[in-house]
Structures are given as structure tokens and as C-alpha cells.
Amino acid sequence: MGDPSSVATFQFGGLTFNAANIYSGLIAFVLVFLFVFALSRHITMKPGKGQNILEWLIDFTNGILKGSIPGNETGAFGLYGFTLFLFLFISNQLGLFLQIAVGGKDFVRSPTSDPIVTMTFSLATLMIAQFAGVTKYGWKKHFSGYLQPFVFWLPISIFEEFTNFLTLGLRIFGVIFSGEMLLKIIGGLAFSHGIATMIVAIPLELVWQGFSAFLGAIQAYVFVTLSAVYISKKTEIGD
Amino acid sequence: MFSHLAVASSLAIGDMLFYAICFIILMWLIKIVAWKPINKMMQDRADKISDDIDSAEKSRDDAAKLAKQRQDALANSRHEATSIVDSAKKQGQQQRDGILADAQTDAQSLKDNAKKDIEQERQDALASVRNDVADLSIEIASKIIQKELSADDQKALIDSYIEGLGK
């Protein structure tokens, strides 16, 4: 893993696709949907177990957004934040218990351990931020925000957008990628010298898996929080 | 690492498109399946709770009003009962006074009648005694003195005696 030759690729419609990303992405999407679908079956005034979990999750992600975005503007981004959080969370955890490699090529792993995937979401967040800024203030006022505090700040503003995009995507990628890398190394260690190394490696693997699960949750939270921060920055330049 | 990024960038468009489209579809599905109904239910619940609070306030006011009415009615009936008892007492007093007065006048009239009767009796008795004494004394005198004495004279004589007795 990490080695480009370890992923199977295929061509479709003139585009190159990474098989591991497609499969694991599909699994994550389906898992998220099934999770939400299963919990939202019997929606009643008096919430049942599933509905309680779902309502708590919605409150949680709305709370993240409300922490950064002032007023009632969170409503528009609530669904994005909710879906993003669930998808990133499940993606981060996916590779911890399910990694399938066939013939030295990965097929299922954490989708977020590929920078392309995480950058897709960071790009989506920044596009939403731009869009929100334009809809709230109009083209002129929105882009005049790049000239604040003075005109020559423009290169720095543009560079800031670019670094925001990179750091938002690469942060989660780095954490998940390194976590899975270490899991694989410990796994390789376990099978290297028979029983003796296995006994040493299994507790290590357990500890690292637990830590990675924690990191995966934190990273999903951080990603949504930073998304909210970037969106709020674009929707309150006037203030 | 960098080679990975470099190769990945050549793969980028397909995967990015795939993830973007899938993510939009997922968002749409979640919106239909969970987001809208749950938000609607949460809104409904919030409305219901505020309604319940309002209606609870209203029923509390109603209860207070009812309690006040009851209190008033109770005080009213107590007052009424007091007045009834008072009037009954007054009536009883009046009746008693009336009965007493009647009894007094009755007793007085009885006493007067009795006095009158006694007086009458006495007069009668005196009169008959007078006559008897007169007759007896005439008889005795006629027997004693064998002298015819006129009854009227005798009577006048006796009367003067009786008068002397009466004084």
C-alpha cells in the first residue's frame, strides 16, 4: 500500500479509475446509507432507539456547524455536514477492520487513505464556501473580500485558499494513510516469524487499531469543523 | 510518497467524479430517507412541546379560576347559612316573646275572672247567709218571743249587724 503499483486501475469513458477507491468508496456509501436508512424507519413523535441515535447525530453535526456559522444559516449546510461527517467517519473506520488485497493489489481499504478522495471533499467544501459567499454578498462584494485588508493582500488570499484546500484534504489523508500503513506493517510483523512475533504483534495491533479508530473519529470531526470555519469565513466578510 | 501523488493525479478526474457524484446521490438519499422526516418530526415535537406548555398554562389558569369560584361559593353559602340561622333565631325569639305575652295576658285575664268570680261568690254567699240568718233569727225570735215580727224590720236589724261585722 502507498506504492502506486499496488492499486488496480481501469479505464472507463476515457477516464482512469482506481479500483480500490471505487470499491471501498461504494462500500462506504452503501454502509452510510444503510445505517441512516435502518435508523430512520419508524419516525415518531416519541423517538425510539434508532431515531434517538439519528437525532443525536443530527444535533451533533448541527452543533459543529453552529459553533462556527452564526445565526440561522446553518440550515442550508446541515445536510452537507451530516452526510460528510457520517461518510468520513465510516470511511476512516472501514480500513481498520476490512482490508482486501488480491494479488498484491488493494481492493478495499479506507477510501480516505487516498489523497484524491480527501481532496475531492476539501474541494467540495471550498466550492460550497465560495458559493455561499457569492449567494450572500453577490459577486462583487464576495471577491472584494480577497482585497482585504488591502489590495496587495490578493496573492496571500489566493495562496491561503490553496493552502486551505491542501491542508484540509491532506490532514485527514495523512492520519488515515499512516494509520493503515502502520497496521499493515504490524500485520506483516505478526506473520514474519511464526507464533513468537504473532504474540507480540497482536496486542500492538489491537492498541493501534483502537488508537486509529479514535483518530478516525477525531479527523471526521475536525474535517467538518474546518469546513464550517471556511464556510463561515466566506459568509461573514462584512462583519 | 510524491510518486504516489504524481500517479494519483493522473487518476484524479475519474475518482473525483465518482466520489462527487456518489456523494451527491448519498446526500439526496439521506435527505429523502432521514433528513427531511426527522427534521420535520423535530420541528413538530418542538411545536407540540410549546403547545403543551401553553395549554398547561391555560389549564392551570382555569383551575385557579375554578378554585376561586368554589371558594367564593363556599364563602357565599356560609354567609347565607349564617343569615338563615340568624333569621331563624330572631323568629324564634319573636315567637317566644309572643307566646309569653299571650300567656301573661291569659293568666291575667284568668286571674281577673277568678277574682271576679270569687267576689261574686262571696257576695252571693253573704246575701244567702244574710237571708238565712234573717230567716233563722226570725224563726228563733218568733219561737222565743212568740211575737210576730215583721221580716223587713228583722232584715234591717240583721243588716245593721252584718255591717258592723263587715267593718
Coordinates of C-alpha atoms in Angstrom, one line a residue:
Chain A
M1 CA 0.0 0.0 0.0
G2 CA 1.2 3.5 -0.7
D3 CA 3.0 2.1 -3.7
P4 CA 1.2 3.1 -6.8
S5 CA 1.7 -0.2 -8.4
S6 CA -0.3 -1.8 -5.6
V7 CA -3.6 -0.5 -6.9
A8 CA -5.5 -1.8 -9.8
T9 CA -6.7 0.8 -12.3
F10 CA -9.1 0.6 -15.2
Q11 CA -10.2 2.9 -17.9
F12 CA -13.8 4.0 -18.5
G13 CA -15.1 6.6 -20.8
G14 CA -11.6 8.0 -21.3
L15 CA -11.1 8.4 -17.5
T16 CA -8.8 6.4 -15.3
F17 CA -10.4 4.9 -12.3
N18 CA -8.7 3.5 -9.2
A19 CA -10.4 0.2 -8.4
A20 CA -9.6 0.3 -4.7
N21 CA -11.1 3.7 -4.4
I22 CA -14.2 2.7 -6.3
Y23 CA -14.9 -0.5 -4.4
S24 CA -14.1 0.9 -0.9
G25 CA -16.0 4.1 -1.8
L26 CA -19.0 2.2 -2.8
I27 CA -18.9 0.1 0.3
A28 CA -18.7 3.2 2.5
F29 CA -21.5 4.9 0.6
V30 CA -23.7 1.9 1.0
L31 CA -22.8 1.5 4.7
V32 CA -23.7 5.1 5.4
F33 CA -26.9 4.8 3.5
L34 CA -27.9 1.5 5.2
F35 CA -27.0 3.0 8.6
V36 CA -29.2 6.0 8.1
F37 CA -31.9 4.0 6.4
A38 CA -32.1 1.4 9.2
L39 CA -32.2 4.1 11.9
S40 CA -34.9 6.2 10.2
R41 CA -37.5 3.6 9.7
H42 CA -40.1 4.4 12.4
I43 CA -40.1 8.1 12.9
T44 CA -42.5 9.0 15.6
M45 CA -43.2 11.9 18.0
K46 CA -41.8 9.8 20.8
P47 CA -38.4 8.8 19.4
G48 CA -37.4 5.1 19.5
K49 CA -33.8 3.9 19.8
G50 CA -32.8 4.4 16.2
Q51 CA -34.5 7.7 15.9
N52 CA -32.7 8.9 19.1
I53 CA -29.3 7.9 17.7
L54 CA -30.1 9.7 14.4
E55 CA -31.4 12.8 16.1
W56 CA -28.4 12.9 18.4
L57 CA -26.1 12.7 15.3
I58 CA -28.0 15.4 13.6
D59 CA -27.8 17.6 16.7
F60 CA -24.1 16.8 16.9
T61 CA -23.3 17.8 13.3
N62 CA -25.6 20.8 13.5
G63 CA -23.8 21.7 16.7
I64 CA -20.4 21.6 14.9
L65 CA -21.7 23.9 12.2
K66 CA -23.4 26.3 14.7
G67 CA -20.1 26.6 16.5
S68 CA -18.7 28.4 13.5
I69 CA -21.5 29.6 11.4
P70 CA -23.6 32.3 13.1
G71 CA -27.3 32.7 13.1
N72 CA -29.8 30.5 11.2
E73 CA -27.5 30.0 8.2
T74 CA -26.6 26.5 9.4
G75 CA -29.8 25.1 8.0
A76 CA -28.5 25.2 4.5
F77 CA -25.3 23.4 5.3
G78 CA -26.8 20.9 7.9
L79 CA -27.3 18.1 5.4
Y80 CA -23.9 18.6 3.9
G81 CA -22.2 18.5 7.3
F82 CA -24.3 15.5 8.4
T83 CA -23.5 13.4 5.3
L84 CA -19.9 14.5 5.3
F85 CA -19.4 13.5 8.9
L86 CA -21.0 10.1 8.5
F87 CA -19.2 9.3 5.3
L88 CA -15.8 10.4 6.6
F89 CA -16.3 8.6 9.9
I90 CA -17.3 5.3 8.2
S91 CA -14.6 5.7 5.6
N92 CA -12.0 6.2 8.3
Q93 CA -13.1 3.1 10.2
L94 CA -13.6 1.0 7.1
G95 CA -9.9 0.2 6.6
L96 CA -9.4 -0.8 10.2
F97 CA -11.5 -3.9 10.0
L98 CA -11.8 -4.5 6.3
Q99 CA -8.8 -4.6 4.0
I100 CA -8.8 -6.7 1.0
A101 CA -5.8 -7.2 -1.3
V102 CA -5.8 -9.6 -4.2
G103 CA -2.5 -10.5 -5.9
G104 CA -0.6 -7.7 -4.1
K105 CA -3.2 -5.1 -5.3
D106 CA -5.5 -3.3 -2.8
F107 CA -9.2 -3.6 -3.5
V108 CA -10.8 -2.5 -0.2
R109 CA -9.3 -0.1 2.3
S110 CA -10.2 3.2 3.8
P111 CA -11.3 5.5 1.0
T112 CA -9.9 8.4 3.0
S113 CA -6.4 6.9 2.8
D114 CA -6.1 8.1 -0.7
P115 CA -5.4 11.9 -1.1
I116 CA -7.6 12.1 -4.2
V117 CA -10.7 11.2 -2.2
T118 CA -10.0 13.6 0.7
M119 CA -9.1 16.4 -1.7
T120 CA -12.4 15.8 -3.5
F121 CA -14.1 16.6 -0.3
S122 CA -11.9 19.5 0.6
L123 CA -12.5 20.9 -2.9
A124 CA -16.3 20.4 -2.4
T125 CA -16.1 22.3 0.9
L126 CA -14.2 25.2 -0.5
M127 CA -16.6 25.4 -3.5
I128 CA -19.5 25.4 -1.2
A129 CA -17.8 28.2 0.8
Q130 CA -17.3 30.3 -2.4
F131 CA -20.9 29.6 -3.5
A132 CA -22.2 30.6 -0.1
G133 CA -20.2 33.8 -0.2
V134 CA -21.4 34.7 -3.6
T135 CA -25.1 34.0 -2.8
K136 CA -24.9 36.0 0.3
Y137 CA -22.9 39.1 -0.8
G138 CA -23.0 38.9 -4.6
W139 CA -20.0 38.5 -6.9
K140 CA -18.5 41.9 -6.4
K141 CA -18.6 42.1 -2.6
H142 CA -17.6 38.4 -2.3
F143 CA -14.4 38.8 -4.4
S144 CA -13.6 42.2 -2.9
G145 CA -13.1 40.2 0.3
Y146 CA -9.8 39.0 -1.3
L147 CA -8.5 42.5 -1.3
Q148 CA -8.9 42.8 2.4
P149 CA -7.2 44.3 4.4
F150 CA -5.5 46.0 1.4
V151 CA -5.2 45.4 -2.3
F152 CA -1.7 43.8 -2.2
W153 CA -3.1 41.1 0.1
L154 CA -4.6 39.4 -3.0
P155 CA -1.7 36.9 -3.6
I156 CA -1.8 35.9 0.0
S157 CA -5.5 35.5 0.0
I158 CA -5.4 33.3 -3.1
F159 CA -2.5 31.3 -1.6
E160 CA -4.5 31.0 1.6
E161 CA -7.4 29.4 -0.4
F162 CA -4.9 27.0 -2.0
T163 CA -3.3 26.0 1.3
N164 CA -6.8 25.6 2.9
F165 CA -7.6 23.2 0.2
L166 CA -4.4 21.3 0.6
T167 CA -4.3 21.1 4.4
L168 CA -8.0 20.2 4.7
G169 CA -7.6 17.3 2.4
L170 CA -4.1 16.2 3.3
R171 CA -4.6 16.3 7.1
I172 CA -7.2 13.5 7.1
F173 CA -5.4 11.6 4.4
G174 CA -2.1 11.7 6.3
V175 CA -3.6 10.4 9.5
I176 CA -5.7 7.6 8.0
F177 CA -2.9 6.7 5.5
S178 CA -0.3 6.4 8.2
G179 CA -2.6 4.6 10.5
E180 CA -3.3 1.9 7.9
M181 CA 0.3 1.8 6.9
L182 CA 1.3 1.0 10.4
L183 CA -1.4 -1.6 10.7
K184 CA 0.0 -3.3 7.7
I185 CA 3.5 -3.2 9.0
I186 CA 2.4 -4.6 12.3
G187 CA 0.4 -7.2 10.4
G188 CA 3.5 -8.1 8.4
L189 CA 5.5 -8.4 11.6
A190 CA 2.9 -10.8 13.0
F191 CA 3.4 -13.2 10.2
S192 CA 7.1 -12.8 9.8
H193 CA 8.5 -15.3 12.3
G194 CA 5.6 -17.6 13.4
I195 CA 4.0 -17.7 16.8
A196 CA 6.6 -15.6 18.7
T197 CA 6.1 -12.5 16.6
M198 CA 2.3 -13.0 16.5
I199 CA 2.1 -12.9 20.3
V200 CA 4.0 -9.7 20.3
A201 CA 2.2 -8.2 17.3
I202 CA -1.5 -8.9 18.3
P203 CA -1.6 -6.6 21.3
L204 CA 0.3 -3.9 19.3
E205 CA -2.2 -4.3 16.5
L206 CA -5.1 -4.1 18.9
V207 CA -3.8 -0.9 20.6
W208 CA -3.0 0.7 17.2
Q209 CA -6.5 -0.2 15.9
G210 CA -8.1 1.4 18.9
F211 CA -6.0 4.5 18.5
S212 CA -6.8 4.6 14.8
A213 CA -10.5 4.3 15.5
F214 CA -10.1 7.3 17.8
L215 CA -8.1 9.2 15.3
G216 CA -10.6 8.4 12.5
A217 CA -13.4 9.9 14.6
I218 CA -11.4 12.9 15.5
Q219 CA -10.4 13.5 11.9
A220 CA -14.0 13.3 10.7
Y221 CA -14.9 15.8 13.4
V222 CA -12.0 18.1 12.5
F223 CA -12.9 18.0 8.8
V224 CA -16.5 19.0 9.4
T225 CA -15.4 21.7 11.9
L226 CA -12.9 23.2 9.5
S227 CA -15.4 23.0 6.7
A228 CA -17.8 25.1 8.8
V229 CA -15.0 27.5 9.6
Y230 CA -14.1 28.0 5.9
I231 CA -17.8 28.4 5.0
S232 CA -18.3 30.9 7.8
K233 CA -15.3 32.9 6.8
K234 CA -16.9 33.4 3.4
T235 CA -20.3 34.3 4.7
E236 CA -19.2 37.0 7.2
I237 CA -16.6 39.1 5.4
G238 CA -18.7 42.2 6.0
D239 CA -18.6 41.8 9.7
Chain B
M1 CA 5.1 9.4 -1.5
F2 CA 5.5 12.0 -4.1
S3 CA 5.5 9.4 -6.8
H4 CA 2.2 8.2 -5.4
L5 CA 0.7 11.7 -5.6
A6 CA 2.0 12.2 -9.1
V7 CA 0.5 8.9 -10.3
A8 CA -2.7 9.6 -8.3
S9 CA -3.1 13.0 -10.0
S10 CA -3.2 11.2 -13.3
L11 CA -6.0 9.1 -11.9
A12 CA -7.7 12.1 -10.3
I13 CA -10.6 13.0 -12.6
G14 CA -12.3 9.6 -12.7
D15 CA -12.2 9.0 -8.9
M16 CA -13.1 12.6 -8.1
L17 CA -16.1 12.5 -10.4
F18 CA -17.1 9.1 -9.0
Y19 CA -16.9 10.4 -5.4
A20 CA -18.6 13.7 -6.2
I21 CA -21.5 12.1 -7.9
C22 CA -21.8 9.3 -5.3
F23 CA -21.7 11.9 -2.5
I24 CA -24.4 14.0 -4.1
I25 CA -26.5 10.9 -4.6
L26 CA -25.9 9.9 -1.0
M27 CA -26.8 13.3 0.2
W28 CA -30.0 13.2 -1.8
L29 CA -30.9 9.8 -0.5
I30 CA -30.3 10.8 3.1
K31 CA -32.3 13.9 2.6
I32 CA -35.3 11.8 1.4
V33 CA -34.9 9.0 3.8
A34 CA -33.9 10.7 7.0
W35 CA -33.1 14.3 7.0
K36 CA -36.4 15.8 6.0
P37 CA -38.7 13.5 8.0
I38 CA -36.5 13.7 11.1
N39 CA -36.2 17.5 10.9
K40 CA -39.9 17.7 10.3
M41 CA -40.6 15.5 13.3
M42 CA -38.2 17.5 15.5
Q43 CA -40.0 20.7 14.4
D44 CA -43.3 19.1 15.1
R45 CA -42.1 18.0 18.5
A46 CA -40.9 21.5 19.3
D47 CA -44.3 22.9 18.3
K48 CA -46.1 20.2 20.3
I49 CA -44.0 21.0 23.4
S50 CA -44.6 24.7 23.1
D51 CA -48.3 24.0 22.5
D52 CA -48.4 21.7 25.6
I53 CA -46.7 24.3 27.7
D54 CA -49.3 26.9 26.5
S55 CA -52.2 24.5 27.2
A56 CA -50.8 23.6 30.6
E57 CA -50.6 27.3 31.4
K58 CA -54.2 27.7 30.3
S59 CA -55.5 24.8 32.3
R60 CA -53.6 26.0 35.3
D61 CA -55.4 29.4 34.9
D62 CA -58.7 27.6 34.5
A63 CA -58.1 25.5 37.6
A64 CA -57.2 28.6 39.6
K65 CA -60.3 30.3 38.3
L66 CA -62.4 27.3 39.3
A67 CA -60.9 27.1 42.7
K68 CA -61.6 30.8 43.2
Q69 CA -65.2 30.3 42.2
R70 CA -65.6 27.4 44.6
Q71 CA -64.0 29.5 47.3
D72 CA -66.5 32.3 46.6
A73 CA -69.4 29.9 46.5
L74 CA -68.3 28.4 49.8
A75 CA -68.0 31.8 51.5
N76 CA -71.3 32.8 50.0
S77 CA -73.1 29.7 51.3
R78 CA -71.5 30.1 54.7
H79 CA -72.8 33.7 54.8
E80 CA -76.2 32.5 53.7
A81 CA -76.3 29.8 56.3
T82 CA -75.4 32.4 59.0
S83 CA -78.2 34.6 57.8
I84 CA -80.7 31.8 57.8
V85 CA -79.7 30.8 61.3
D86 CA -79.9 34.4 62.4
S87 CA -83.3 34.9 61.0
A88 CA -84.5 31.6 62.5
K89 CA -83.2 32.7 65.8
K90 CA -84.9 36.1 65.5
Q91 CA -88.1 34.4 64.5
G92 CA -87.9 32.0 67.4
Q93 CA -87.2 34.9 69.8
Q94 CA -90.2 36.7 68.4
Q95 CA -92.4 33.7 68.7
R96 CA -91.2 33.1 72.3
D97 CA -92.0 36.7 73.2
G98 CA -95.4 36.4 71.6
I99 CA -96.2 33.2 73.4
L100 CA -95.0 34.6 76.6
A101 CA -97.1 37.8 76.2
D102 CA -100.2 35.7 75.3
A103 CA -99.6 33.5 78.3
Q104 CA -99.3 36.5 80.5
T105 CA -102.4 38.2 79.3
D106 CA -104.2 34.8 79.5
A107 CA -103.0 34.3 83.0
Q108 CA -104.0 37.9 83.9
S109 CA -107.5 37.5 82.5
L110 CA -107.9 34.2 84.2
K111 CA -106.8 35.7 87.4
D112 CA -109.2 38.7 87.0
N113 CA -112.0 36.3 86.2
A114 CA -111.2 34.2 89.2
K115 CA -111.1 37.3 91.3
K116 CA -114.4 38.5 89.9
D117 CA -116.0 35.0 90.5
I118 CA -114.7 34.9 94.0
E119 CA -116.1 38.3 94.7
Q120 CA -119.4 37.2 93.2
E121 CA -119.4 34.0 95.2
R122 CA -118.6 36.0 98.3
Q123 CA -121.4 38.5 97.5
D124 CA -123.8 35.6 96.8
A125 CA -122.7 33.7 99.9
L126 CA -123.1 36.9 102.0
A127 CA -126.5 37.5 100.5
S128 CA -127.7 34.0 101.2
V129 CA -126.2 34.0 104.7
R130 CA -127.9 37.3 105.3
N131 CA -131.2 35.8 104.2
D132 CA -130.7 32.6 106.1
V133 CA -129.6 34.4 109.2
A134 CA -132.6 36.7 108.9
D135 CA -134.9 33.7 108.5
L136 CA -133.3 31.8 111.2
S137 CA -133.2 34.7 113.6
I138 CA -136.8 35.4 112.8
E139 CA -137.7 31.8 113.4
I140 CA -135.7 31.8 116.5
A141 CA -137.0 35.1 117.7
S142 CA -140.6 34.1 116.8
K143 CA -140.1 30.9 118.7
I144 CA -138.5 32.6 121.6
I145 CA -140.7 35.6 121.9
Q146 CA -143.6 34.1 120.0
K147 CA -144.1 37.5 118.8
E148 CA -144.7 38.2 115.2
L149 CA -142.0 40.4 113.9
S150 CA -142.1 41.8 110.5
A151 CA -139.5 40.2 108.3
D152 CA -138.4 43.5 106.9
D153 CA -137.7 45.0 110.3
Q154 CA -135.8 42.0 111.2
K155 CA -133.8 42.2 108.0
A156 CA -132.9 45.8 108.6
L157 CA -131.8 44.8 112.1
I158 CA -129.6 41.9 110.7
D159 CA -128.1 44.2 108.0
S160 CA -127.0 46.6 110.6
Y161 CA -125.3 43.8 112.5
I162 CA -123.7 42.4 109.4
E163 CA -122.5 45.9 108.5
G164 CA -120.9 46.0 111.9
L165 CA -119.3 42.7 111.2
G166 CA -118.0 43.7 107.8
K167 CA -116.1 46.7 109.3

